[in-house]
Amino acid sequence: MSSSPRSDRGGRWRRPLAGWSLRRRLVLAVVALLALVSVGVGGLTTVALRQFLISQVDNQLTLDDRPRDGPFPWNRQRVERPPSDSPQWQLRPDPPPGFPQESIAARVADGAVASARIRTRTGPTEAVAADEVAGLATVPADGRPRTVDVGDRGGYRAVARPLAGGDVLVFAIPLAQIREAVWWMVVAQVGIATAGLLVAGSLGLLIVRATLRPLNRVAATAARVTELPLDRGEVALSVRVPDADTDPRTEVGQVGAALNRMLGHVADALAARQASETRVRQFVADASHELRTPLAAIRGYAEVARRGRDRVPPDVAHALRRVELVSTRMTGLVDDLLLLARLDSGRPLVVEPVDLTALILDAVSDAHAAGPEHRWQLDLPDQALEVPGDAVRLPQVVANLLANARVHTPPGTTVTTRLAAFGDGVEISVVDDGPGIPPRSQGEVFERFARGDSSRSRAHGSTGLGLAIVAAVVEAHHGAVRVESRPGRTVFTVRLPKAHR
């Protein structure tokens, strides 16, 4: 319970600085520390100066006959103490000749000021009304200097001594000059401290910036690594922190060396992953290639045997028909795997102008023949649109998107294919009003062998490679594909550039 307030206060202090850079925090800390030191030194200096000046005034008030050197001209004179029973002081009290301007001498009788005189700015003394200096009557007659408020005249330093007959003689020196000197001292200190903090802050910013430059280089190296496509393909992780920033004797050097070691481990892991993927791709390509011949033979023999169905029992004819269908499906799967293996290996495409308008018309016509229970619609521009690409691979993109909509939506679903130009490219969209793709599955629909949720019909089944082929072919054309789905609306959008890169 007792630690909660402290942690709350710490959180309140940390929250305003949460978004600040390390450079700004360091400069702020240095400037704040210098400001604290300046305030402390200035305050102590001001207090010491004020006490020193007041002690000089007290020396005069006590009529010390030793010569005094001080910041004020009256301190350089010798002040003689008159006899306390002198008639001059009893009848007409005057400030001593060495006292400064506005000094007051007053005679107090019966607890009230009986008479008082003040030294004018021109030198002589003149009488002053007793009620204007009534505050001097409160000074104890013990010969010790005290600070007293003398009405509109402000603060005075005063000392009182008893006279013969019971009266009291009071001398008072104004503190206005001391107050003025102290204020000038404060103003000078504020000005000097402000200028010093500005200079210190500017120099501190330059020094901190130069000191943190190696850390910035380390951060730039880490940022370049984050821009690399580490999740796919062959990655040559040659980015490293410069040797100058890996000195183990410095903190930044320790960070740089640790980052280099980590990048080395990541590079080794990527190399091992790449070698493993290469072996898998090669295996898939070799296996697919080798499987095409026996599958073609199986299909051929099944077709030949089925032609003589009059000479075989009905159950054998049915079995042969199933063999032919399964072999056809397996041939399609092998062709898809072989295509993906070729795309993964970076085999160049045959680039030529492709009329997307005619391509979509043919693809939708084929989809209508394969799925007459769906409603197929077109939204095409008035003019034909062409893009550079592979005339064999691009039709597979549209055909696979339409087949995906046909297979994974119930009969009666409306599927609309749109073609439009945008900026420096074209956009192909396949929209259906089917049940949609679950949110958890949308991020992996373009993965290989990905399966849709049961809410999308799987009556015809699928290999899970159709959309993976779409993504691979589009990427090989330097384009992009995305999906947006919710119940009642699913949109697959393909963007292709008009110029080949």
Coordinates of C-alpha atoms in Angstrom, one line a residue:
M1 CA 0.0 0.0 0.0
S2 CA 2.8 2.4 0.9
S3 CA 4.6 1.9 -2.4
S4 CA 1.6 2.8 -4.6
P5 CA 1.9 6.6 -4.2
R6 CA 5.6 6.6 -5.0
S7 CA 5.0 4.4 -8.1
D8 CA 2.2 6.7 -9.2
R9 CA 4.4 9.8 -8.9
G10 CA 7.1 8.0 -10.9
G11 CA 4.6 7.2 -13.6
R12 CA 3.5 10.8 -13.8
W13 CA 7.1 11.9 -14.2
R14 CA 7.8 9.3 -16.9
R15 CA 4.7 9.7 -19.0
P16 CA 5.5 13.3 -20.3
L17 CA 9.0 12.0 -21.3
A18 CA 7.8 8.8 -22.9
G19 CA 8.0 10.1 -26.5
W20 CA 11.3 12.0 -26.1
S21 CA 14.5 10.9 -27.8
L22 CA 17.6 10.0 -25.8
R23 CA 19.4 13.1 -27.2
R24 CA 16.6 15.4 -25.9
R25 CA 16.5 13.7 -22.5
L26 CA 20.3 14.0 -22.0
V27 CA 20.4 17.7 -23.0
L28 CA 17.4 18.4 -20.8
A29 CA 19.0 16.6 -17.9
V30 CA 22.3 18.6 -18.3
V31 CA 20.5 21.9 -18.6
A32 CA 18.2 21.1 -15.6
L33 CA 21.3 20.2 -13.5
L34 CA 23.1 23.4 -14.5
A35 CA 20.0 25.4 -13.8
L36 CA 19.7 23.8 -10.3
V37 CA 23.4 24.6 -9.6
S38 CA 23.0 28.2 -10.9
V39 CA 20.0 28.7 -8.7
G40 CA 21.8 27.3 -5.6
V41 CA 25.0 29.3 -6.2
G42 CA 23.1 32.5 -7.0
G43 CA 20.9 32.2 -4.0
L44 CA 23.8 31.6 -1.6
T45 CA 25.8 34.5 -3.2
T46 CA 22.8 36.8 -2.9
V47 CA 22.2 35.9 0.7
A48 CA 25.9 36.3 1.5
L49 CA 26.1 39.7 -0.2
R50 CA 23.0 41.0 1.7
Q51 CA 24.4 39.8 5.0
F52 CA 27.7 41.5 4.2
L53 CA 26.1 44.8 3.3
I54 CA 23.9 44.7 6.4
S55 CA 26.9 44.1 8.6
Q56 CA 28.6 47.2 7.1
V57 CA 25.5 49.2 7.9
D58 CA 25.5 47.7 11.5
N59 CA 29.1 48.8 11.9
Q60 CA 28.1 52.4 11.2
L61 CA 25.0 52.2 13.4
T62 CA 27.1 51.1 16.4
L63 CA 29.3 54.1 15.7
D64 CA 32.5 52.0 15.5
D65 CA 35.4 54.4 15.4
R66 CA 37.5 52.0 13.2
P67 CA 37.8 52.8 9.5
R68 CA 35.6 50.6 7.4
D69 CA 35.9 49.9 3.7
G70 CA 32.7 48.9 2.0
P71 CA 30.7 49.3 -1.1
F72 CA 29.0 52.5 0.1
P73 CA 30.7 55.9 0.4
W74 CA 29.7 56.4 4.1
N75 CA 31.7 53.4 5.1
R76 CA 34.9 55.1 4.2
Q77 CA 34.5 57.8 6.9
R78 CA 35.4 57.8 10.5
V79 CA 32.3 58.3 12.7
E80 CA 32.8 59.6 16.2
R81 CA 30.3 58.6 18.9
P82 CA 29.1 61.8 20.7
P83 CA 28.5 61.6 24.5
S84 CA 25.1 60.2 25.2
D85 CA 24.4 63.0 27.7
S86 CA 25.3 65.8 25.2
P87 CA 22.6 68.4 25.1
Q88 CA 22.8 68.4 21.3
W89 CA 21.4 64.9 21.1
Q90 CA 18.8 65.5 23.8
L91 CA 17.4 68.6 22.2
R92 CA 18.1 68.2 18.5
P93 CA 19.1 64.7 17.4
D94 CA 21.0 64.8 14.1
P95 CA 22.3 61.8 12.1
P96 CA 26.1 61.8 12.3
P97 CA 28.0 63.4 9.4
G98 CA 29.2 60.1 8.0
F99 CA 25.7 58.6 7.7
P100 CA 24.2 58.4 4.2
Q101 CA 21.3 60.2 2.7
E102 CA 17.8 59.5 4.1
S103 CA 19.4 58.5 7.5
I104 CA 17.2 59.4 10.5
A105 CA 18.0 60.3 14.1
A106 CA 15.1 60.4 16.5
R107 CA 14.5 61.0 20.3
V108 CA 12.0 58.8 21.9
A109 CA 10.2 59.9 25.1
D110 CA 7.5 58.0 26.9
G111 CA 7.4 55.4 24.1
A112 CA 6.8 57.8 21.3
V113 CA 9.0 59.8 18.9
A114 CA 9.4 63.3 20.4
S115 CA 11.6 64.7 17.6
A116 CA 13.4 63.5 14.6
R117 CA 15.6 64.7 11.8
I118 CA 16.6 63.3 8.5
R119 CA 19.7 63.9 6.3
T120 CA 18.6 65.3 3.0
R121 CA 20.0 64.4 -0.4
T122 CA 21.9 67.7 -0.5
G123 CA 23.7 67.0 2.8
P124 CA 22.0 69.1 5.6
T125 CA 19.5 67.7 8.0
E126 CA 15.9 68.8 8.4
A127 CA 13.1 68.0 10.8
V128 CA 10.7 65.2 10.0
A129 CA 7.2 64.7 11.4
A130 CA 7.2 62.3 14.3
D131 CA 4.2 60.3 13.0
E132 CA 6.1 59.5 9.8
V133 CA 8.9 57.8 11.8
A134 CA 6.7 56.4 14.6
G135 CA 8.1 52.9 13.9
L136 CA 11.4 53.9 15.4
A137 CA 9.8 54.0 18.8
T138 CA 9.6 50.2 18.8
V139 CA 13.3 49.7 18.7
P140 CA 14.6 48.3 22.1
A141 CA 17.3 50.5 23.7
D142 CA 19.9 47.8 24.0
G143 CA 22.4 49.1 21.4
R144 CA 21.8 46.2 19.0
P145 CA 20.9 46.9 15.4
R146 CA 17.5 45.8 14.2
T147 CA 15.5 46.1 11.0
V148 CA 12.3 48.2 11.4
D149 CA 9.6 49.4 9.0
V150 CA 9.4 53.2 8.9
G151 CA 6.0 53.6 7.1
D152 CA 6.2 54.9 3.6
R153 CA 9.9 55.3 3.8
G154 CA 10.4 51.5 3.7
G155 CA 12.8 49.4 5.7
Y156 CA 15.6 50.8 7.9
R157 CA 18.3 49.3 10.0
A158 CA 18.1 51.0 13.4
V159 CA 19.8 51.0 16.8
A160 CA 18.6 52.7 20.1
R161 CA 20.5 53.9 23.1
P162 CA 19.2 55.3 26.4
L163 CA 19.9 59.0 27.2
A164 CA 20.1 60.7 30.5
G165 CA 16.7 61.4 31.8
G166 CA 15.1 58.3 30.4
D167 CA 14.8 59.2 26.8
V168 CA 16.0 57.0 24.0
L169 CA 18.2 58.1 21.0
V170 CA 17.6 56.2 17.8
F171 CA 19.8 56.2 14.7
A172 CA 18.4 54.6 11.5
I173 CA 20.0 54.0 8.1
P174 CA 17.8 53.1 5.1
L175 CA 18.1 49.7 3.4
A176 CA 17.0 50.9 0.0
Q177 CA 20.5 50.9 -1.4
I178 CA 21.1 47.5 -0.1
R179 CA 17.8 46.3 -1.5
E180 CA 18.7 47.9 -4.9
A181 CA 22.2 46.3 -4.9
V182 CA 20.7 42.9 -4.1
W183 CA 18.1 43.2 -6.9
W184 CA 20.8 44.2 -9.4
M185 CA 22.7 41.2 -8.2
V186 CA 19.7 39.0 -8.8
V187 CA 19.0 40.4 -12.2
A188 CA 22.7 40.0 -13.2
Q189 CA 22.7 36.4 -12.0
V190 CA 19.5 35.6 -13.9
G191 CA 20.9 37.1 -17.1
I192 CA 24.2 35.4 -16.7
A193 CA 22.5 32.1 -15.8
T194 CA 20.1 32.3 -18.7
A195 CA 22.9 33.0 -21.2
G196 CA 25.0 30.3 -19.7
L197 CA 22.1 27.8 -19.9
L198 CA 21.5 28.7 -23.5
V199 CA 25.2 28.3 -24.4
A200 CA 25.4 25.1 -22.4
G201 CA 22.3 23.7 -24.0
S202 CA 23.5 24.4 -27.5
L203 CA 27.0 23.0 -26.8
G204 CA 25.4 20.1 -25.0
L205 CA 23.2 19.3 -27.9
L206 CA 26.2 19.4 -30.3
I207 CA 28.2 17.2 -27.9
V208 CA 25.4 14.7 -27.3
R209 CA 24.6 14.6 -31.1
A210 CA 28.3 13.8 -31.8
T211 CA 28.4 11.3 -29.0
L212 CA 25.3 9.5 -30.1
R213 CA 26.3 9.4 -33.8
P214 CA 27.6 5.9 -33.5
L215 CA 24.4 4.8 -31.9
N216 CA 22.5 6.3 -34.9
R217 CA 24.6 4.3 -37.2
V218 CA 23.8 1.2 -35.3
A219 CA 20.1 2.0 -35.4
A220 CA 20.4 2.7 -39.2
T221 CA 21.9 -0.7 -39.7
A222 CA 19.1 -2.4 -37.7
A223 CA 16.6 -0.4 -39.8
R224 CA 18.1 -1.6 -43.1
V225 CA 17.8 -5.2 -41.8
T226 CA 14.1 -4.7 -41.1
E227 CA 13.5 -3.7 -44.7
L228 CA 14.9 -7.0 -46.1
P229 CA 12.3 -9.7 -47.1
L230 CA 13.5 -12.2 -44.5
D231 CA 10.3 -14.2 -44.7
R232 CA 10.8 -15.5 -48.2
G233 CA 13.3 -16.1 -51.0
E234 CA 17.0 -16.1 -50.9
V235 CA 18.3 -13.3 -48.6
A236 CA 21.9 -12.2 -48.6
L237 CA 22.2 -10.7 -45.1
S238 CA 25.4 -8.8 -45.7
V239 CA 24.4 -5.8 -43.6
R240 CA 26.7 -5.3 -40.6
V241 CA 27.6 -2.5 -38.1
P242 CA 30.9 -0.9 -39.1
D243 CA 34.0 -2.0 -37.2
A244 CA 34.4 1.5 -35.8
D245 CA 31.1 1.1 -33.9
T246 CA 31.9 -2.3 -32.4
D247 CA 34.6 -1.2 -29.9
P248 CA 33.9 -3.4 -26.8
R249 CA 35.3 -0.6 -24.5
T250 CA 32.3 1.6 -25.2
E251 CA 28.6 1.0 -24.5
V252 CA 27.7 1.7 -28.1
G253 CA 30.4 -0.6 -29.3
Q254 CA 29.0 -3.4 -27.1
V255 CA 25.6 -2.9 -28.7
G256 CA 27.1 -2.8 -32.2
A257 CA 29.1 -6.0 -31.6
A258 CA 26.0 -7.8 -30.1
L259 CA 24.0 -6.7 -33.1
N260 CA 26.6 -8.1 -35.5
R261 CA 26.7 -11.4 -33.7
M262 CA 22.9 -11.6 -33.8
L263 CA 22.9 -10.8 -37.6
G264 CA 25.5 -13.5 -38.0
H265 CA 23.2 -16.0 -36.4
V266 CA 20.3 -14.8 -38.4
A267 CA 22.3 -15.1 -41.6
D268 CA 23.3 -18.7 -40.7
A269 CA 19.6 -19.5 -40.0
L270 CA 18.5 -17.9 -43.3
A271 CA 21.2 -19.8 -45.2
A272 CA 20.0 -23.1 -43.6
R273 CA 16.4 -22.3 -44.4
Q274 CA 17.3 -21.4 -48.0
A275 CA 19.2 -24.6 -48.5
S276 CA 16.3 -26.6 -47.0
E277 CA 13.7 -24.7 -49.2
T278 CA 15.9 -25.3 -52.3
R279 CA 16.1 -29.0 -51.6
V280 CA 12.3 -29.1 -51.1
R281 CA 11.6 -27.1 -54.3
Q282 CA 14.0 -29.3 -56.2
F283 CA 12.3 -32.4 -54.8
V284 CA 8.8 -31.1 -55.7
A285 CA 10.0 -30.2 -59.2
D286 CA 11.6 -33.5 -59.8
A287 CA 8.8 -35.5 -58.3
S288 CA 6.2 -33.5 -60.2
H289 CA 8.1 -34.0 -63.4
E290 CA 8.5 -37.7 -62.8
L291 CA 4.9 -38.2 -61.9
R292 CA 3.5 -36.6 -65.0
T293 CA 4.5 -39.6 -67.2
P294 CA 3.0 -42.4 -65.1
L295 CA -0.1 -40.3 -64.5
A296 CA -0.5 -39.7 -68.3
A297 CA 0.0 -43.5 -68.8
I298 CA -2.7 -44.3 -66.2
R299 CA -5.1 -41.9 -67.8
G300 CA -4.4 -43.3 -71.2
Y301 CA -4.8 -47.0 -70.2
A302 CA -8.0 -46.1 -68.3
E303 CA -9.5 -44.4 -71.3
V304 CA -8.5 -47.3 -73.6
A305 CA -10.0 -49.8 -71.2
R306 CA -13.2 -47.8 -70.8
R307 CA -13.7 -47.7 -74.6
G308 CA -14.3 -51.4 -74.4
R309 CA -16.9 -51.1 -71.6
D310 CA -19.2 -53.5 -73.5
R311 CA -16.6 -56.3 -72.9
V312 CA -16.1 -55.5 -69.1
P313 CA -18.6 -55.8 -66.2
P314 CA -20.3 -52.6 -65.1
D315 CA -18.5 -52.4 -61.8
V316 CA -15.1 -52.6 -63.6
A317 CA -16.3 -49.8 -66.0
H318 CA -17.2 -47.7 -63.0
A319 CA -13.8 -48.3 -61.4
L320 CA -12.0 -47.4 -64.6
R321 CA -14.0 -44.2 -64.8
R322 CA -13.0 -43.3 -61.2
V323 CA -9.4 -44.1 -62.0
E324 CA -9.5 -41.7 -65.0
L325 CA -11.1 -38.9 -62.9
V326 CA -8.6 -39.3 -60.0
S327 CA -5.7 -39.4 -62.4
T328 CA -7.0 -36.3 -64.1
R329 CA -7.2 -34.5 -60.7
M330 CA -3.7 -35.8 -59.7
T331 CA -2.3 -34.5 -63.0
G332 CA -3.7 -31.1 -62.3
L333 CA -2.2 -31.2 -58.8
V334 CA 1.2 -32.2 -60.2
D335 CA 1.0 -29.4 -62.9
D336 CA 0.2 -26.9 -60.1
L337 CA 3.2 -28.1 -58.0
L338 CA 5.5 -27.9 -61.0
L339 CA 4.3 -24.4 -61.8
L340 CA 4.9 -23.2 -58.3
A341 CA 8.4 -24.8 -58.3
R342 CA 9.2 -23.0 -61.5
L343 CA 8.0 -19.7 -60.2
D344 CA 10.0 -20.2 -56.9
S345 CA 13.1 -20.9 -58.9
G346 CA 12.8 -17.5 -60.6
R347 CA 12.4 -18.8 -64.1
P348 CA 11.7 -15.8 -66.3
L349 CA 8.3 -15.3 -67.8
V350 CA 7.5 -14.8 -71.5
V351 CA 6.6 -11.1 -71.6
E352 CA 4.3 -9.8 -74.3
P353 CA 1.2 -7.6 -74.5
V354 CA -1.8 -9.3 -73.1
D355 CA -5.4 -8.1 -73.7
L356 CA -7.0 -8.4 -70.3
T357 CA -10.5 -7.6 -71.7
A358 CA -10.5 -10.7 -74.0
L359 CA -8.8 -12.8 -71.3
I360 CA -11.5 -12.0 -68.8
L361 CA -14.3 -12.7 -71.3
D362 CA -12.8 -16.1 -72.1
A363 CA -12.3 -16.9 -68.4
V364 CA -15.8 -16.0 -67.4
S365 CA -17.2 -18.0 -70.3
D366 CA -15.3 -21.0 -69.1
A367 CA -16.5 -20.5 -65.5
H368 CA -20.1 -20.2 -66.7
A369 CA -19.8 -23.5 -68.5
A370 CA -18.2 -25.2 -65.4
G371 CA -20.7 -23.7 -63.0
P372 CA -24.0 -22.9 -64.6
E373 CA -25.8 -22.8 -61.2
H374 CA -23.9 -19.5 -60.4
R375 CA -24.8 -16.1 -61.8
W376 CA -21.8 -14.7 -63.7
Q377 CA -21.6 -10.9 -64.3
L378 CA -19.1 -8.7 -66.1
D379 CA -18.1 -5.0 -65.5
L380 CA -15.6 -4.1 -68.2
P381 CA -14.4 -0.7 -69.6
D382 CA -15.4 0.5 -73.0
Q383 CA -11.8 0.2 -74.3
A384 CA -9.6 -2.8 -74.2
L385 CA -6.8 -2.8 -71.6
E386 CA -3.4 -4.4 -72.1
V387 CA -0.5 -5.1 -69.8
P388 CA 2.8 -6.7 -70.5
G389 CA 2.9 -10.3 -69.1
D390 CA 2.8 -14.0 -69.8
A391 CA -0.1 -14.9 -71.9
V392 CA -0.2 -18.4 -70.4
R393 CA 0.1 -17.5 -66.8
L394 CA -2.2 -14.5 -66.5
P395 CA -5.3 -16.5 -67.7
Q396 CA -4.5 -18.9 -64.8
V397 CA -4.9 -16.0 -62.3
V398 CA -8.4 -15.1 -63.5
A399 CA -9.4 -18.7 -63.9
N400 CA -8.3 -19.7 -60.4
L401 CA -10.1 -16.7 -58.8
L402 CA -13.3 -17.6 -60.6
A403 CA -12.8 -21.3 -59.7
N404 CA -12.3 -20.3 -56.1
A405 CA -15.6 -18.4 -56.1
R406 CA -17.4 -21.2 -57.8
V407 CA -16.1 -24.0 -55.5
H408 CA -16.4 -22.2 -52.2
T409 CA -19.8 -20.5 -52.7
P410 CA -23.3 -22.2 -52.8
P411 CA -25.3 -22.3 -56.0
G412 CA -27.1 -19.1 -56.9
T413 CA -24.2 -16.9 -55.8
T414 CA -23.6 -13.9 -58.0
V415 CA -19.9 -13.5 -59.1
T416 CA -18.9 -10.2 -60.7
T417 CA -15.6 -9.8 -62.5
R418 CA -14.5 -6.1 -62.9
L419 CA -11.6 -4.6 -64.9
A420 CA -10.6 -1.0 -64.5
A421 CA -7.5 1.2 -65.0
F422 CA -5.9 3.1 -62.1
G423 CA -2.8 5.3 -62.2
D424 CA 0.0 3.4 -63.9
G425 CA -1.7 0.0 -63.8
V426 CA -4.9 -2.0 -64.1
E427 CA -7.1 -3.6 -61.4
I428 CA -9.0 -6.9 -61.7
S429 CA -11.6 -7.6 -59.1
V430 CA -13.6 -10.8 -58.5
V431 CA -16.6 -10.1 -56.2
D432 CA -19.1 -12.6 -54.8
D433 CA -22.0 -12.4 -52.4
G434 CA -21.3 -15.7 -50.8
P435 CA -20.9 -16.6 -47.1
G436 CA -17.4 -14.9 -46.9
I437 CA -14.1 -16.0 -45.5
P438 CA -13.6 -16.2 -41.7
P439 CA -11.3 -13.4 -40.4
R440 CA -8.9 -15.9 -38.9
S441 CA -8.4 -17.5 -42.4
Q442 CA -8.1 -14.3 -44.5
G443 CA -4.4 -13.9 -43.6
E444 CA -3.5 -17.3 -45.0
V445 CA -5.7 -17.8 -48.0
F446 CA -2.7 -17.3 -50.3
E447 CA -0.6 -19.9 -48.5
R448 CA -0.1 -23.2 -50.2
F449 CA -2.5 -26.0 -49.2
A450 CA -4.6 -23.5 -47.2
R451 CA -8.1 -24.7 -46.6
G452 CA -11.2 -22.5 -46.2
D453 CA -13.6 -22.7 -43.3
S454 CA -16.5 -25.0 -43.5
S455 CA -18.8 -22.1 -44.0
R456 CA -17.6 -21.9 -47.6
S457 CA -18.8 -24.9 -49.5
R458 CA -16.2 -27.6 -50.2
A459 CA -18.6 -29.9 -52.1
H460 CA -16.2 -30.0 -55.0
G461 CA -13.0 -30.0 -52.9
S462 CA -9.8 -28.2 -53.7
T463 CA -6.1 -28.8 -53.6
G464 CA -5.4 -25.5 -51.7
L465 CA -3.0 -24.4 -54.4
G466 CA -5.2 -22.2 -56.6
L467 CA -4.8 -18.9 -54.7
A468 CA -1.2 -19.7 -54.0
I469 CA -0.6 -19.9 -57.8
V470 CA -2.5 -16.6 -58.1
A471 CA -0.2 -14.9 -55.6
A472 CA 3.0 -16.4 -57.2
V473 CA 2.0 -15.4 -60.7
V474 CA 1.0 -11.9 -59.7
E475 CA 4.2 -11.4 -57.8
A476 CA 6.2 -12.6 -60.8
H477 CA 4.5 -9.8 -62.8
H478 CA 5.5 -7.3 -60.1
G479 CA 1.9 -6.9 -59.0
A480 CA -0.1 -7.3 -55.8
V481 CA -3.2 -9.3 -54.7
R482 CA -5.3 -8.8 -51.7
V483 CA -8.6 -10.0 -50.2
E484 CA -11.4 -8.3 -48.3
S485 CA -14.2 -10.4 -47.0
R486 CA -17.2 -10.3 -44.8
P487 CA -20.5 -12.3 -44.8
G488 CA -22.3 -11.5 -48.0
R489 CA -19.3 -9.9 -49.8
T490 CA -15.8 -11.2 -50.7
V491 CA -13.5 -9.2 -53.0
F492 CA -10.2 -10.5 -54.5
T493 CA -8.3 -7.6 -56.1
V494 CA -5.3 -8.0 -58.4
R495 CA -3.2 -5.0 -59.4
L496 CA -0.8 -5.3 -62.4
P497 CA 1.5 -2.6 -63.7
K498 CA 1.1 -1.3 -67.2
A499 CA 4.9 -1.2 -67.7
H500 CA 7.1 -4.2 -67.2
R501 CA 9.9 -3.8 -64.6

